[in-house]
Amino acid sequence: QKEVEQNSGPLSVPEGAIASLNCTYSDRVSQSFFWYRQYSGKSPELIMSIYSNGDKEDGRFTAQLNKASQYVSLLIRDSQPSDSATYLCAVNSYGNNRLAFGKGNQVVVIP
Amino acid sequence: ETGVTQSPTHLIKTRGQQVTLRCSSQSGHNTVSWYQQALGQGPQFIFQYYREEENGRGNFPPRFSGLQFPNYSSELNVNALELDDSALYLCASSRSEDNYEQYFGPGTRLTVT
């Protein structure tokens, strides 16, 4: 079992719709959870961090964390063409300094 | 912009050669982590440096080594390059106090032929 899994294939959403991305992780002691956005040919950009169960909103982005079920999700509301990118889920465990990344999910927003 | 810089931007090397990649961390950040990202994959942790010492290492062979300097900048050295070392090498800086929020530099694209 991979540490961090993002299983969905490319996601196409119409402009203005909600894009929903999911991520599961295997280490039950994981403490910190992050979403990075990566445009083609660029480096990952941190867009959300979440540390406790529940929802965290920042602008059009909402991160949701459920530690009991070991999943974290990202919602992008009012999707814009500029949101077209690959979204990487990253997880860090307590006392462990490295980030474990999923493979990423490509989002394409169709005007 | 994160304030993390990396050099060079692109590099082409031949199998068996050695390479040094450089990273300057964001102001106020004391920790540098290095990742390798192959095409279509998520970044893979190579190692981290804190207070000029290696502070954790991923599943990479000893020919991957690094340094951190007193100003928190860092180098990644790779000896005996292999074709599979072709990838985007990412440096991320962070503060040890900040729940491991890591901010990436633009990366160095290494091609080994």
mmCIF file of C-alpha atoms in Angstrom:
data_model
loop_
_atom_site.group_PDB
_atom_site.id
_atom_site.type_symbol
_atom_site.label_atom_id
_atom_site.label_comp_id
_atom_site.label_asym_id
_atom_site.label_seq_id
_atom_site.Cartn_x
_atom_site.Cartn_y
_atom_site.Cartn_z
ATOM 1 C CA GLN A 1 0.000 0.000 0.000
ATOM 2 C CA LYS A 2 1.365 3.388 -0.982
ATOM 3 C CA GLU A 3 1.774 5.981 1.755
ATOM 4 C CA VAL A 4 -0.325 8.567 -0.058
ATOM 5 C CA GLU A 5 -2.748 7.658 -2.807
ATOM 6 C CA GLN A 6 -4.520 9.828 -5.290
ATOM 7 C CA ASN A 7 -6.354 7.440 -7.541
ATOM 8 C CA SER A 8 -8.571 9.581 -9.687
ATOM 9 C CA GLY A 9 -7.651 10.131 -13.306
ATOM 10 C CA PRO A 10 -7.666 13.554 -14.981
ATOM 11 C CA LEU A 11 -10.642 15.627 -13.846
ATOM 12 C CA SER A 12 -12.416 17.858 -16.339
ATOM 13 C CA VAL A 13 -14.785 20.448 -14.910
ATOM 14 C CA PRO A 14 -16.715 23.275 -16.556
ATOM 15 C CA GLU A 15 -15.749 26.796 -15.627
ATOM 16 C CA GLY A 16 -17.666 27.872 -12.517
ATOM 17 C CA ALA A 17 -18.232 24.318 -11.251
ATOM 18 C CA ILE A 18 -16.765 22.642 -8.161
ATOM 19 C CA ALA A 19 -13.703 20.420 -8.550
ATOM 20 C CA SER A 20 -13.345 17.739 -5.887
ATOM 21 C CA LEU A 21 -10.080 15.898 -5.232
ATOM 22 C CA ASN A 22 -9.481 13.074 -2.772
ATOM 23 C CA CYS A 23 -6.413 11.616 -1.131
ATOM 24 C CA THR A 24 -5.933 8.724 1.286
ATOM 25 C CA TYR A 25 -2.927 7.989 3.463
ATOM 26 C CA SER A 26 -1.709 4.889 5.241
ATOM 27 C CA ASP A 27 0.142 6.164 8.333
ATOM 28 C CA ARG A 28 -2.307 6.595 11.202
ATOM 29 C CA VAL A 29 0.064 8.907 13.099
ATOM 30 C CA SER A 30 0.178 11.438 10.270
ATOM 31 C CA GLN A 31 -0.225 14.933 11.650
ATOM 32 C CA SER A 32 0.109 17.498 8.888
ATOM 33 C CA PHE A 33 -1.583 17.535 5.514
ATOM 34 C CA PHE A 34 -0.950 19.736 2.522
ATOM 35 C CA TRP A 35 -2.218 20.433 -0.967
ATOM 36 C CA TYR A 36 0.196 21.710 -3.583
ATOM 37 C CA ARG A 37 -0.659 23.007 -7.041
ATOM 38 C CA GLN A 38 1.809 22.343 -9.837
ATOM 39 C CA TYR A 39 1.501 23.956 -13.246
ATOM 40 C CA SER A 40 3.098 22.124 -16.159
ATOM 41 C CA GLY A 41 6.845 22.661 -16.154
ATOM 42 C CA LYS A 42 6.802 24.479 -12.809
ATOM 43 C CA SER A 43 7.502 23.536 -9.203
ATOM 44 C CA PRO A 44 4.809 22.730 -6.604
ATOM 45 C CA GLU A 45 3.141 25.678 -4.869
ATOM 46 C CA LEU A 46 1.650 25.273 -1.392
ATOM 47 C CA ILE A 47 -2.022 26.249 -1.484
ATOM 48 C CA MET A 48 -3.546 24.653 1.630
ATOM 49 C CA SER A 49 -2.430 23.128 4.906
ATOM 50 C CA ILE A 50 -4.682 21.396 7.440
ATOM 51 C CA TYR A 51 -3.836 19.825 10.794
ATOM 52 C CA SER A 52 -7.114 18.965 12.552
ATOM 53 C CA ASN A 53 -10.307 17.189 11.590
ATOM 54 C CA GLY A 54 -12.918 19.212 9.779
ATOM 55 C CA ASP A 55 -12.923 21.841 7.089
ATOM 56 C CA LYS A 56 -10.568 24.705 6.399
ATOM 57 C CA GLU A 57 -11.493 27.360 3.874
ATOM 58 C CA ASP A 58 -9.199 29.796 2.090
ATOM 59 C CA GLY A 59 -10.796 31.771 -0.688
ATOM 60 C CA ARG A 60 -12.186 29.372 -3.270
ATOM 61 C CA PHE A 61 -10.332 26.415 -1.739
ATOM 62 C CA THR A 62 -11.631 24.162 1.038
ATOM 63 C CA ALA A 63 -9.578 21.366 2.551
ATOM 64 C CA GLN A 64 -11.339 18.616 4.484
ATOM 65 C CA LEU A 65 -9.613 16.198 6.853
ATOM 66 C CA ASN A 66 -10.973 12.990 8.375
ATOM 67 C CA LYS A 67 -8.265 11.262 10.412
ATOM 68 C CA ALA A 68 -10.494 8.346 11.416
ATOM 69 C CA SER A 69 -11.015 7.445 7.766
ATOM 70 C CA GLN A 70 -7.510 8.577 6.798
ATOM 71 C CA TYR A 71 -8.489 10.828 3.971
ATOM 72 C CA VAL A 72 -8.064 14.437 3.031
ATOM 73 C CA SER A 73 -9.856 16.233 0.236
ATOM 74 C CA LEU A 74 -9.686 19.516 -1.633
ATOM 75 C CA LEU A 75 -12.628 21.400 -3.094
ATOM 76 C CA ILE A 76 -12.152 24.161 -5.624
ATOM 77 C CA ARG A 77 -15.262 26.305 -5.915
ATOM 78 C CA ASP A 78 -16.082 28.469 -8.928
ATOM 79 C CA SER A 79 -13.323 26.764 -10.922
ATOM 80 C CA GLN A 80 -11.397 29.020 -13.289
ATOM 81 C CA PRO A 81 -9.232 28.134 -16.303
ATOM 82 C CA SER A 82 -6.243 29.279 -14.224
ATOM 83 C CA ASP A 83 -6.981 26.380 -11.831
ATOM 84 C CA SER A 84 -5.973 23.924 -14.566
ATOM 85 C CA ALA A 85 -2.959 22.177 -13.033
ATOM 86 C CA THR A 86 -1.860 19.042 -11.226
ATOM 87 C CA TYR A 87 -2.789 18.950 -7.537
ATOM 88 C CA LEU A 88 -0.477 17.062 -5.191
ATOM 89 C CA CYS A 89 -1.512 15.758 -1.780
ATOM 90 C CA ALA A 90 1.310 15.623 0.794
ATOM 91 C CA VAL A 91 1.378 14.148 4.288
ATOM 92 C CA ASN A 92 3.810 14.463 7.159
ATOM 93 C CA SER A 93 3.981 12.266 10.233
ATOM 94 C CA TYR A 94 4.730 13.416 13.740
ATOM 95 C CA GLY A 95 8.454 13.426 14.394
ATOM 96 C CA ASN A 96 9.125 12.720 10.729
ATOM 97 C CA ASN A 97 10.448 15.613 8.781
ATOM 98 C CA ARG A 98 9.755 14.458 5.260
ATOM 99 C CA LEU A 99 6.685 14.998 3.132
ATOM 100 C CA ALA A 100 5.213 11.949 1.415
ATOM 101 C CA PHE A 101 3.456 12.915 -1.816
ATOM 102 C CA GLY A 102 0.760 11.317 -3.873
ATOM 103 C CA LYS A 103 1.118 10.985 -7.620
ATOM 104 C CA GLY A 104 -1.104 13.999 -8.218
ATOM 105 C CA ASN A 105 -4.410 14.636 -9.956
ATOM 106 C CA GLN A 106 -4.654 16.677 -13.113
ATOM 107 C CA VAL A 107 -7.518 19.164 -13.226
ATOM 108 C CA VAL A 108 -8.656 20.708 -16.493
ATOM 109 C CA VAL A 109 -11.158 23.568 -16.304
ATOM 110 C CA ILE A 110 -13.106 23.934 -19.534
ATOM 111 C CA PRO A 111 -14.197 27.496 -20.401
ATOM 112 C CA GLU B 1 7.388 33.613 -5.485
ATOM 113 C CA THR B 2 8.607 31.685 -2.447
ATOM 114 C CA GLY B 3 12.011 33.325 -2.134
ATOM 115 C CA VAL B 4 13.697 29.946 -2.610
ATOM 116 C CA THR B 5 16.201 29.970 -5.449
ATOM 117 C CA GLN B 6 17.913 27.094 -7.233
ATOM 118 C CA SER B 7 20.720 26.888 -9.751
ATOM 119 C CA PRO B 8 21.198 25.923 -12.437
ATOM 120 C CA THR B 9 17.772 25.834 -14.088
ATOM 121 C CA HIS B 10 18.675 23.107 -16.553
ATOM 122 C CA LEU B 11 21.611 20.748 -16.788
ATOM 123 C CA ILE B 12 22.662 18.034 -19.206
ATOM 124 C CA LYS B 13 25.213 15.471 -18.033
ATOM 125 C CA THR B 14 26.610 12.211 -19.301
ATOM 126 C CA ARG B 15 26.208 8.897 -17.498
ATOM 127 C CA GLY B 16 28.989 8.412 -14.944
ATOM 128 C CA GLN B 17 29.592 12.128 -14.378
ATOM 129 C CA GLN B 18 29.034 14.048 -11.151
ATOM 130 C CA VAL B 19 26.712 17.008 -10.601
ATOM 131 C CA THR B 20 26.198 19.663 -7.921
ATOM 132 C CA LEU B 21 22.896 21.477 -7.541
ATOM 133 C CA ARG B 22 22.472 24.549 -5.348
ATOM 134 C CA CYS B 23 19.663 26.007 -3.303
ATOM 135 C CA SER B 24 19.203 29.201 -1.293
ATOM 136 C CA SER B 25 16.464 29.015 1.290
ATOM 137 C CA GLN B 26 13.806 31.599 2.041
ATOM 138 C CA SER B 27 14.776 34.299 4.523
ATOM 139 C CA GLY B 28 14.076 33.119 8.063
ATOM 140 C CA HIS B 29 13.994 29.428 7.111
ATOM 141 C CA ASN B 30 16.521 27.107 8.747
ATOM 142 C CA THR B 31 15.696 23.767 7.118
ATOM 143 C CA VAL B 32 16.240 22.579 3.563
ATOM 144 C CA SER B 33 14.786 19.425 2.022
ATOM 145 C CA TRP B 34 15.599 17.942 -1.363
ATOM 146 C CA TYR B 35 13.178 15.992 -3.551
ATOM 147 C CA GLN B 36 13.405 14.190 -6.871
ATOM 148 C CA GLN B 37 10.391 14.347 -9.172
ATOM 149 C CA ALA B 38 10.245 12.023 -12.152
ATOM 150 C CA LEU B 39 7.878 12.840 -14.979
ATOM 151 C CA GLY B 40 4.264 12.128 -14.036
ATOM 152 C CA GLN B 41 5.102 11.313 -10.408
ATOM 153 C CA GLY B 42 4.960 13.110 -7.108
ATOM 154 C CA PRO B 43 8.180 14.376 -5.519
ATOM 155 C CA GLN B 44 10.246 11.755 -3.666
ATOM 156 C CA PHE B 45 12.133 12.788 -0.522
ATOM 157 C CA ILE B 46 15.918 12.544 -0.824
ATOM 158 C CA PHE B 47 17.103 14.101 2.452
ATOM 159 C CA GLN B 48 16.776 17.095 4.734
ATOM 160 C CA TYR B 49 19.352 19.374 6.344
ATOM 161 C CA TYR B 50 18.934 21.259 9.603
ATOM 162 C CA ARG B 51 21.701 23.102 11.416
ATOM 163 C CA GLU B 52 24.194 21.905 8.807
ATOM 164 C CA GLU B 53 23.512 18.234 9.516
ATOM 165 C CA GLU B 54 21.512 15.598 7.660
ATOM 166 C CA ASN B 55 18.198 15.276 9.449
ATOM 167 C CA GLY B 56 16.513 12.394 7.713
ATOM 168 C CA ARG B 57 17.041 10.512 4.466
ATOM 169 C CA GLY B 58 14.776 8.809 1.972
ATOM 170 C CA ASN B 59 15.412 5.660 -0.021
ATOM 171 C CA PHE B 60 18.283 6.990 -2.128
ATOM 172 C CA PRO B 61 21.776 5.467 -2.493
ATOM 173 C CA PRO B 62 24.883 7.027 -0.888
ATOM 174 C CA ARG B 63 25.944 8.559 -4.206
ATOM 175 C CA PHE B 64 23.336 11.196 -3.379
ATOM 176 C CA SER B 65 24.894 13.477 -0.787
ATOM 177 C CA GLY B 66 24.422 16.995 0.439
ATOM 178 C CA LEU B 67 25.621 19.910 2.485
ATOM 179 C CA GLN B 68 24.078 22.807 4.326
ATOM 180 C CA PHE B 69 26.030 25.992 4.963
ATOM 181 C CA PRO B 70 25.851 28.419 7.920
ATOM 182 C CA ASN B 71 23.596 30.746 5.881
ATOM 183 C CA TYR B 72 21.186 27.763 5.449
ATOM 184 C CA SER B 73 21.856 27.410 1.734
ATOM 185 C CA SER B 74 22.397 23.868 0.545
ATOM 186 C CA GLU B 75 23.948 21.678 -2.124
ATOM 187 C CA LEU B 76 22.892 18.336 -3.545
ATOM 188 C CA ASN B 77 25.668 16.239 -5.053
ATOM 189 C CA VAL B 78 25.086 13.183 -7.203
ATOM 190 C CA ASN B 79 28.012 10.963 -8.187
ATOM 191 C CA ALA B 80 28.193 8.333 -10.915
ATOM 192 C CA LEU B 81 25.104 9.613 -12.692
ATOM 193 C CA GLU B 82 22.704 7.059 -14.124
ATOM 194 C CA LEU B 83 20.080 7.516 -16.822
ATOM 195 C CA ASP B 84 17.331 7.116 -14.202
ATOM 196 C CA ASP B 85 18.651 10.164 -12.367
ATOM 197 C CA SER B 86 17.058 12.314 -15.066
ATOM 198 C CA ALA B 87 14.373 14.254 -13.207
ATOM 199 C CA LEU B 88 13.337 17.581 -11.733
ATOM 200 C CA TYR B 89 15.263 18.210 -8.504
ATOM 201 C CA LEU B 90 13.389 20.344 -6.042
ATOM 202 C CA CYS B 91 14.656 22.162 -3.012
ATOM 203 C CA ALA B 92 12.169 23.126 -0.309
ATOM 204 C CA SER B 93 12.828 25.395 2.624
ATOM 205 C CA SER B 94 10.957 25.539 5.904
ATOM 206 C CA ARG B 95 11.162 26.617 9.502
ATOM 207 C CA SER B 96 11.471 23.767 11.940
ATOM 208 C CA GLU B 97 8.765 25.422 14.072
ATOM 209 C CA ASP B 98 6.117 25.597 11.349
ATOM 210 C CA ASN B 99 4.432 22.186 11.176
ATOM 211 C CA TYR B 100 6.598 21.180 8.268
ATOM 212 C CA GLU B 101 5.150 23.664 5.772
ATOM 213 C CA GLN B 102 7.663 23.472 2.975
ATOM 214 C CA TYR B 103 8.066 25.965 0.148
ATOM 215 C CA PHE B 104 9.643 24.888 -3.098
ATOM 216 C CA GLY B 105 12.141 26.586 -5.333
ATOM 217 C CA PRO B 106 11.760 26.516 -9.130
ATOM 218 C CA GLY B 107 13.730 23.302 -9.467
ATOM 219 C CA THR B 108 16.650 22.085 -11.554
ATOM 220 C CA ARG B 109 15.859 19.914 -14.567
ATOM 221 C CA LEU B 110 18.641 17.320 -14.893
ATOM 222 C CA THR B 111 18.986 15.253 -18.040
ATOM 223 C CA VAL B 112 21.456 12.374 -18.073
ATOM 224 C CA THR B 113 22.406 11.000 -21.496
#
